[in-house]
Short mmCIF file of C-alpha atoms in Angstrom, two decimals:
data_model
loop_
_atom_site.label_atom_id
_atom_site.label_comp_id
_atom_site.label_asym_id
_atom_site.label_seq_id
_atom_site.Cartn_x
_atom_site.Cartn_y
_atom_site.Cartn_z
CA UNK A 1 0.00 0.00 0.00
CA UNK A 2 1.40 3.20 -1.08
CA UNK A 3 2.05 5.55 1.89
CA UNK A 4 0.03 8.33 0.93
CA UNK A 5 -2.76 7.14 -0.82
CA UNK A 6 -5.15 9.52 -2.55
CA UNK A 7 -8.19 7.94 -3.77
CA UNK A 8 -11.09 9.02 -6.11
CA UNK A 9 -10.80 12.89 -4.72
CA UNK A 10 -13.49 14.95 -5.38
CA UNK A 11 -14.16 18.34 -4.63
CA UNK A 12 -17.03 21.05 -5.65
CA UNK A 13 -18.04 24.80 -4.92
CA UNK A 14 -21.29 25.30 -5.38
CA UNK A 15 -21.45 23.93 -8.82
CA UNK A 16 -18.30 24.53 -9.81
CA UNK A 17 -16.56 20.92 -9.68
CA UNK A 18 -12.70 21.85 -9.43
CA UNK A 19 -11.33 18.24 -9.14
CA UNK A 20 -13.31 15.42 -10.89
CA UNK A 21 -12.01 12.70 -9.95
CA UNK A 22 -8.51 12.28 -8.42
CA UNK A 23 -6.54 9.40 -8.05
CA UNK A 24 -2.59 9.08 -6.85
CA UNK A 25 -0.50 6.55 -4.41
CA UNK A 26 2.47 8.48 -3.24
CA UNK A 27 5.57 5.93 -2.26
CA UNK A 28 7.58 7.07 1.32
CA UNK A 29 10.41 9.17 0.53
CA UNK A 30 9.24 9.90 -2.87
CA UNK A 31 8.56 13.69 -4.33
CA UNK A 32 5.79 14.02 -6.08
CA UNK A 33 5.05 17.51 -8.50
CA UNK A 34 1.46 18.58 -9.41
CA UNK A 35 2.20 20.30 -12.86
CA UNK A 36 -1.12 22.03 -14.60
CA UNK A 37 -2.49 25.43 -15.52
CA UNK A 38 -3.69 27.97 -13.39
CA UNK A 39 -7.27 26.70 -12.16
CA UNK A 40 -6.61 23.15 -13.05
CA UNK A 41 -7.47 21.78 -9.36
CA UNK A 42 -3.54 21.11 -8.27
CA UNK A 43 -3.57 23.60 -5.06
CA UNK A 44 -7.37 22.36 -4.22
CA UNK A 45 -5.43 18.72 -4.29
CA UNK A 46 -3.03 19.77 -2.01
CA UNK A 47 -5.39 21.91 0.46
CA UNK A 48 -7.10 18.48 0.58
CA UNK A 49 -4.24 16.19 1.88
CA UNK A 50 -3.41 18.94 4.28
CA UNK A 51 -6.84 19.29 5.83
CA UNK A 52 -7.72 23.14 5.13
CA UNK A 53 -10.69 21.62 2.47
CA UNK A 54 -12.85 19.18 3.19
CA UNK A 55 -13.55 16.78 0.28
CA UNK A 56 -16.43 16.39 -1.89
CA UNK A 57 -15.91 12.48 -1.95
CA UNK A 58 -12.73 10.29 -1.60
CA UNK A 59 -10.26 9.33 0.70
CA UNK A 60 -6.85 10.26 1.81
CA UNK A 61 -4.76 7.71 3.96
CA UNK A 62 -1.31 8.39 5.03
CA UNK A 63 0.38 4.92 6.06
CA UNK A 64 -2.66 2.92 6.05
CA UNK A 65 -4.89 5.58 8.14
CA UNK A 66 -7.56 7.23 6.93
CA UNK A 67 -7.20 10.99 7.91
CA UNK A 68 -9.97 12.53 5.36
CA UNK A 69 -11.87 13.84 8.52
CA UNK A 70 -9.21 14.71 10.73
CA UNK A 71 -8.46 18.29 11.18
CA UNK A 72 -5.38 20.13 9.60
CA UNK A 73 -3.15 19.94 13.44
CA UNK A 74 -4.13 16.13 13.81
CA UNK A 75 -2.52 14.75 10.68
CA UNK A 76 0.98 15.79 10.91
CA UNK A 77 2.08 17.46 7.94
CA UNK A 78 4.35 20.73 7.16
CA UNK A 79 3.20 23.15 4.78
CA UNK A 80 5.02 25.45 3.05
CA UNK A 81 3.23 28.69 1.19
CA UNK A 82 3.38 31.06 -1.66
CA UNK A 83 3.90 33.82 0.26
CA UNK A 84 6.33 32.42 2.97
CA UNK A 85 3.55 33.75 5.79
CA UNK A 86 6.49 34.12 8.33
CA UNK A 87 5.08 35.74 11.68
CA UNK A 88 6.81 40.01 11.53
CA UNK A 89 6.97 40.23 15.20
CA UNK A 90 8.88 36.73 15.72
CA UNK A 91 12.57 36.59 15.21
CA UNK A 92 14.33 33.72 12.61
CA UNK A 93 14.69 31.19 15.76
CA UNK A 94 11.35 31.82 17.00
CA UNK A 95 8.96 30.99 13.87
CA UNK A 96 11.28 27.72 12.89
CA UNK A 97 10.07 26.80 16.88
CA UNK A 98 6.56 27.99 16.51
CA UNK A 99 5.55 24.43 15.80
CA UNK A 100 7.77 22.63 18.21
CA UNK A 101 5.87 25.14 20.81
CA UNK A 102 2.40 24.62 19.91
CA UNK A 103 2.97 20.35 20.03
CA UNK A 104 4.52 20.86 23.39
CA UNK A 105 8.69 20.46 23.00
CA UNK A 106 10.30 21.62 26.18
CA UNK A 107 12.90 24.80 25.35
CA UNK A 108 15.43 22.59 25.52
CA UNK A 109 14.26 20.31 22.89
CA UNK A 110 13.05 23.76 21.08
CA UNK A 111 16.71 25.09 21.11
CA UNK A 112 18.32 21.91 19.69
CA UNK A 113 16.21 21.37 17.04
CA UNK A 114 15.74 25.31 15.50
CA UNK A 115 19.74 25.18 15.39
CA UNK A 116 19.32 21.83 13.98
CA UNK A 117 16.99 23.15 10.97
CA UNK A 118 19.29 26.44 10.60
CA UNK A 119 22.25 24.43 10.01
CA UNK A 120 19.70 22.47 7.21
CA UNK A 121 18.98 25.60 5.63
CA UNK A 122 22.30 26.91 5.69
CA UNK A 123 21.48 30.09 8.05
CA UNK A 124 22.90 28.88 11.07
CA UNK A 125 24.08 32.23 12.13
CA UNK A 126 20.74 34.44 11.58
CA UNK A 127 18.37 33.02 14.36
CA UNK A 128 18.34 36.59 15.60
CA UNK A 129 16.88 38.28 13.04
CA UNK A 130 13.45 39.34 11.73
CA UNK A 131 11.45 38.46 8.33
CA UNK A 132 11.98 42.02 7.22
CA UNK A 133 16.48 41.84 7.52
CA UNK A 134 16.33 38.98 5.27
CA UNK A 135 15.98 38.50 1.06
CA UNK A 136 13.12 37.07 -0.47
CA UNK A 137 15.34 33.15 -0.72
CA UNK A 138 16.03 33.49 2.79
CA UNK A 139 12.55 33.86 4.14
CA UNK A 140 11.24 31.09 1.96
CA UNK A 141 14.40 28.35 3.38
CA UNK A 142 12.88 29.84 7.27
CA UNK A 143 9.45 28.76 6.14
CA UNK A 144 10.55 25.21 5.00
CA UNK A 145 12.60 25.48 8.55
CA UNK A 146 9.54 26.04 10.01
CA UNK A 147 7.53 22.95 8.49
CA UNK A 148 10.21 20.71 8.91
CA UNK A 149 11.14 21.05 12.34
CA UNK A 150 8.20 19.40 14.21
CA UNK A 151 8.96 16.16 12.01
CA UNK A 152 6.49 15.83 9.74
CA UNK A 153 4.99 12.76 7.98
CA UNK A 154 4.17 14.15 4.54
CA UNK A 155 5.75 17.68 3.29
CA UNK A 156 3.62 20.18 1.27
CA UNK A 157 5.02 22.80 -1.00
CA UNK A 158 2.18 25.18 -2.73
CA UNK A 159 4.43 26.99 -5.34
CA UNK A 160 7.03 28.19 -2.92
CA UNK A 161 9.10 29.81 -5.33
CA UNK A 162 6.75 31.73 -7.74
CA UNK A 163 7.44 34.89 -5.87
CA UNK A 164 11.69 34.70 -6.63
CA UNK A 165 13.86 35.96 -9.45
CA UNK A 166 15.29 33.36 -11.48
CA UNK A 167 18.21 32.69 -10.37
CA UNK A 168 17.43 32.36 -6.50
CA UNK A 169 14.44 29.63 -7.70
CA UNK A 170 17.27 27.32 -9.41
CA UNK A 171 19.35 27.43 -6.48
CA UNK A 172 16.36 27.13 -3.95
CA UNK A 173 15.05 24.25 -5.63
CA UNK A 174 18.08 22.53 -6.12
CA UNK A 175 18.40 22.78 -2.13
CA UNK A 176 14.77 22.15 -1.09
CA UNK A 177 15.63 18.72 -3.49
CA UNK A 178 18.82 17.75 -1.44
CA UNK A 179 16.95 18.67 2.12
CA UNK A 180 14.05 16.41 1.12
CA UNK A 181 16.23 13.68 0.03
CA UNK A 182 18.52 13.80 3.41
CA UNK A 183 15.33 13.57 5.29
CA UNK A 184 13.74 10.88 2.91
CA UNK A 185 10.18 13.03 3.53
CA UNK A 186 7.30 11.96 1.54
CA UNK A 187 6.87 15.74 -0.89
CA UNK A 188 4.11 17.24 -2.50
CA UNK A 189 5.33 20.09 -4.62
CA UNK A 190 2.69 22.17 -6.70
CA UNK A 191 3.90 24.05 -9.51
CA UNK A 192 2.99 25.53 -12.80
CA UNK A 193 6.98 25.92 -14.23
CA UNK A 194 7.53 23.01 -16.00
CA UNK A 195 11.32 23.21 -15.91
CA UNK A 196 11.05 22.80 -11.70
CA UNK A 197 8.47 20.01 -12.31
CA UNK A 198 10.43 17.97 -14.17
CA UNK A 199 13.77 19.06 -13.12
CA UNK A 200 13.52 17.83 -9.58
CA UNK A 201 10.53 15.39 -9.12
CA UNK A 202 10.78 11.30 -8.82
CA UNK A 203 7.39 11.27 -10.64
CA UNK A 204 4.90 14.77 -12.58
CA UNK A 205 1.70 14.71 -12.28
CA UNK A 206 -0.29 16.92 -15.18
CA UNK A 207 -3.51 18.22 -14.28
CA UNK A 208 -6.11 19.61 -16.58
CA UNK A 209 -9.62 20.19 -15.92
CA UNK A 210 -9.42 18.69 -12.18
CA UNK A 211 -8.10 15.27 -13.24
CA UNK A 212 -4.51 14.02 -13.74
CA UNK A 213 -3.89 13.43 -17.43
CA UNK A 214 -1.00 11.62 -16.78
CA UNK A 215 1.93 10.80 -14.11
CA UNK A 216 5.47 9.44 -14.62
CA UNK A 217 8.69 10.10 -14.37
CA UNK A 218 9.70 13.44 -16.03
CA UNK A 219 11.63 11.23 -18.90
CA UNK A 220 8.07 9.86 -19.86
CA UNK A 221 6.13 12.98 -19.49
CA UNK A 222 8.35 14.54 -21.72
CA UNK A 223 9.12 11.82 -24.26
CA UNK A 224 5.91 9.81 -24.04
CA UNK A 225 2.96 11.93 -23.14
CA UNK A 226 0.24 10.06 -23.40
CA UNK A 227 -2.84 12.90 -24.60
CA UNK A 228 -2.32 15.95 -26.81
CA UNK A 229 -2.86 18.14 -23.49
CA UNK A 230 0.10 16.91 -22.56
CA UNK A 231 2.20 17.10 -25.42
CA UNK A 232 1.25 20.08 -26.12
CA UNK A 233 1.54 21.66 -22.39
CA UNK A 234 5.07 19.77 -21.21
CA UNK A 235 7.73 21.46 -23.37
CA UNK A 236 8.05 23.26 -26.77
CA UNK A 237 6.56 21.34 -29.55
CA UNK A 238 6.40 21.80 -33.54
CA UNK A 239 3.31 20.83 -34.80
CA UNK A 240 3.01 20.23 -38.76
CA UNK A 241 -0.32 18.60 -40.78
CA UNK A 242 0.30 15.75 -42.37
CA UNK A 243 -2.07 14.10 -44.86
CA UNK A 244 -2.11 9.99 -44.53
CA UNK A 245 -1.38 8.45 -47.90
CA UNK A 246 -1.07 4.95 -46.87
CA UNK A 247 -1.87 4.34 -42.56
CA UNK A 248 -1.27 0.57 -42.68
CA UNK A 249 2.54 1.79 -43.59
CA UNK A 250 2.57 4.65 -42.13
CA UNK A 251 3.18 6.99 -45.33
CA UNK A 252 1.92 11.09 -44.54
CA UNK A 253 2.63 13.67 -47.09
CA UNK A 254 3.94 17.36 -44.77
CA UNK A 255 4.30 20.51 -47.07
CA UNK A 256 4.35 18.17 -50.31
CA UNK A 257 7.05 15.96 -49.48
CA UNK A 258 6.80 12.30 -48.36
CA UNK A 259 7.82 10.95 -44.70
CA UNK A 260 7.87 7.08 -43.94
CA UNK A 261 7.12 7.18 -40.43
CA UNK A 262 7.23 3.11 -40.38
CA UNK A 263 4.36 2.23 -37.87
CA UNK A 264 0.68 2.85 -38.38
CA UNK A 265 -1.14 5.91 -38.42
CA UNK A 266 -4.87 6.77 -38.21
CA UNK A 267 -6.13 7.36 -41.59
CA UNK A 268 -6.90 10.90 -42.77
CA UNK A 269 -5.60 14.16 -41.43
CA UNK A 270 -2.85 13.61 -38.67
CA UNK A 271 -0.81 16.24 -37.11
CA UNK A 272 3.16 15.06 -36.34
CA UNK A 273 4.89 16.40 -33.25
CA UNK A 274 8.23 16.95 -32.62
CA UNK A 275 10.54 18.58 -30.16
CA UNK A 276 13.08 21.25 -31.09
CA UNK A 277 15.60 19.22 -30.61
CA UNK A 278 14.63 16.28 -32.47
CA UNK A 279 15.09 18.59 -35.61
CA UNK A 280 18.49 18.70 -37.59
CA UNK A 281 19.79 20.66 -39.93
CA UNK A 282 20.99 18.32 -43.14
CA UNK A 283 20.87 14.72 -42.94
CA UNK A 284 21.29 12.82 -39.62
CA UNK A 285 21.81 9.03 -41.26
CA UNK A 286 19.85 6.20 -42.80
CA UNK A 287 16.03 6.25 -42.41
CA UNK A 288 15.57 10.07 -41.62
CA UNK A 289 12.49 11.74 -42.46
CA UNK A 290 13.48 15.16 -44.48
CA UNK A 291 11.76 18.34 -45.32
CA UNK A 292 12.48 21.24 -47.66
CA UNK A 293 12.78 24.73 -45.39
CA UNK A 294 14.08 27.87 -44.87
CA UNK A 295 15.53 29.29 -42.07
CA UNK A 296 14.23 32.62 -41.01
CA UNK A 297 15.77 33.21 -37.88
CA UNK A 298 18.22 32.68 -35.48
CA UNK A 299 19.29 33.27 -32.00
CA UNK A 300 22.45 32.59 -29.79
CA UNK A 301 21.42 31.39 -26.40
CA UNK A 302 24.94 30.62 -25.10
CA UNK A 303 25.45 26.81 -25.33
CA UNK A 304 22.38 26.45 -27.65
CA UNK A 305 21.39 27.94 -30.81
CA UNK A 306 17.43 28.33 -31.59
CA UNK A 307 15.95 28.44 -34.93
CA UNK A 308 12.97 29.47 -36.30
CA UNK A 309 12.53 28.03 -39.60
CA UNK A 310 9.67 27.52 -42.23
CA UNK A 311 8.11 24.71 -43.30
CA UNK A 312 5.82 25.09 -46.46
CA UNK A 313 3.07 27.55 -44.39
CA UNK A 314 4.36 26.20 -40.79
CA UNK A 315 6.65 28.01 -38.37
CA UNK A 316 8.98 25.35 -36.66
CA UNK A 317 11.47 25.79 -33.75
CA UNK A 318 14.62 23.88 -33.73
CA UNK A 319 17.74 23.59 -30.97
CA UNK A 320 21.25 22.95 -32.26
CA UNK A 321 24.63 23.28 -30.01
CA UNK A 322 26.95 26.37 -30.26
CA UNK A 323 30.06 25.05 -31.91
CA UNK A 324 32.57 27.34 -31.86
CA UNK A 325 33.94 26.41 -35.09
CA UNK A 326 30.62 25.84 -37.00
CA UNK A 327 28.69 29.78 -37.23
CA UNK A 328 25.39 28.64 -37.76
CA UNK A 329 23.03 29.32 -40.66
CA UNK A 330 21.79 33.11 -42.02
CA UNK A 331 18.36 33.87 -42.10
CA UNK A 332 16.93 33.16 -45.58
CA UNK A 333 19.27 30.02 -46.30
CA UNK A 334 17.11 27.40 -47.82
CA UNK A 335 18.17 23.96 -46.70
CA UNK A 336 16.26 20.73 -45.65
CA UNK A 337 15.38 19.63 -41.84
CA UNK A 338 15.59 15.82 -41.04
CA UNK A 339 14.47 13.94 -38.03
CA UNK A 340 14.36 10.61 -37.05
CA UNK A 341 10.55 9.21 -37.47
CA UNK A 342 10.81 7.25 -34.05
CA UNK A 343 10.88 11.08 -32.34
CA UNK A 344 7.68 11.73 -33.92
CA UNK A 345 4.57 11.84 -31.97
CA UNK A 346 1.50 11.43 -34.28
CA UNK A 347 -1.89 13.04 -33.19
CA UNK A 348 -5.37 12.81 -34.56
CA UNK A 349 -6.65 15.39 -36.67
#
């Protein structure tokens, strides 16, 4: 039995059903992203396990117990928000130990285990302070501080770094991954970046429409999506018509030219996906797909070079690496794009 077990969640206002139908078993240790839209019932989820909505219908267990109807205090779990929702008056020291207080901890206990949590954090010397003398990172790594100290079962994070630059969220996500692995805590983390989803996360779960559309390791999501929402939503993708000339074979015809795609199609109109990078400039070998183009722009990104191209009436992204002794095409070159036909993704219509 999984040890957080999320089954069949439901959950309405009014008439307004938010999540549908809501299904998930959640291994110990393992972190878990909710990846989705805005309104797409992920945060609901989440409210849910941690007891601050009551379910519709369904049932949440956390190692074998059913806790649906206990109340947020009774089901031991640490929460960390959006907006950080640090107490002003209390110092760094005291808010990590707000927790340990309420359950009970003598100050001894308290003392050892907020010095503890700031050594975790790496702010082992600003225990002293107040919300307001520290950045924007900082006060987010006191609030996971704060949920982690009374040693919880399950951790919840509701888009904790939505409110940073950049640069801060890579490096706090990258940390908030290491502290949850040291700690081997069961993690929730609900997010609508896909690069954090699938960047740090054992398993992504996509949400659309308050269900999950699909969840699996962020290799599958990416590479194997399993409906169009998801293709479409996880990642860049190039989308170009294709009319079938033979399904059986698997023989479409894209901007006039032919491409073998050597499995079975539907028959009809089909439309082929592919990621930037699966697109190469010239031929990549024996059995490529090919398509006459012409590149119409291009932009240095560093290690990676993006092109916008043209094929027949379609726009089409592709990635290539900087080579330093390769400049890469003008804008206006005509040339041909190949791809290997197992990167494909067909969809219907």
């Amino acid at each position: 039995m999984p040890f957080l077990d999320l089954v069949s969640l439901q959950k309405s206002f009014g008439q307004l059903r938010v999540v549908k139908d809501f299904s998930l078993g959640i291994e110990k240790g393992e972190f878990i992203s909710l990846l989705g839209p805005s309104g797409c019932g992920k945060t609901t989820v989440l409210r849910m396990v941690a007891g601050f909505e009551t379910p519709s219908a369904g049932t949440i267990r956390i190692d074998g117990r059913d806790v649906t109807g206990l109340r947020p205090n009774q089901r031991n779990i640490g929460m960390v928000f959006q907006a950080y929702a640090l107490f002003p008056n209390l110092t760094v020291a005291e808010n990590v130990a707000f927790g340990l207080k309420v359950k009970g901890a003598d100050r001894a206990e308290r003392e050892a285990r907020v010095a503890e949590m700031l050594r975790l954090i790496g702010l082992p010397d600003l225990g002293g302070r107040y919300p307001f003398q520290l950045s924007g990172g900082q006060q987010q790594r006191v609030a996971l501080a704060r949920a982690l100290a009374p040693k919880p079962r399950v951790l919840l994070l509701d888009e904790p770094l939505s409110a940073l630059d950049a640069k801060v969220r890579v490096s706090l996500r990258n940390q908030i991954r290491e502290i949850q692995r040291d700690l081997g805590i069961t993690t929730i983390f609900v997010t609508h970046d896909q690069e954090e989803a699938l960047s740090i996360s054992d398993r992504v779960v996509v949400m659309n429409g308050g269900i999950a559309e699909q969840a699996g390791a962020p290799f599958e999501i990416y590479n194997r999506p399993a409906t169009r929402f998801v293709a479409e939503f996880v990642g860049t993708l190039n989308l170009l018509p294709a009319e079938v000339e033979d399904a059986a074979a698997g023989r479409v015809t894209v901007a006039g030219a032919p491409v073998a795609l050597g499995r079975p199609v539907p028959p009809g109109r089909v439309t082929l996906a592919l990621r930037p990078e699966a697109i190469h400039l010239g031929p990549v070998g024996d059995g490529a797909a090919a398509l006459p183009g012409r590149i119409d722009d291009v932009h240095f990104l560093g290690s990676v070079i993006r092109i916008q191209a043209s094929v027949g009436d379609r726009r089409i992204l592709l990635d290539t690496f900087n080579r330093p002794g390769l400049p890469p095409p003008s804008p206006g070159t005509e040339t041909r794009f190949s791809f290997n036909p197992a990167d494909v993704l067909v969809l219907e219509g």
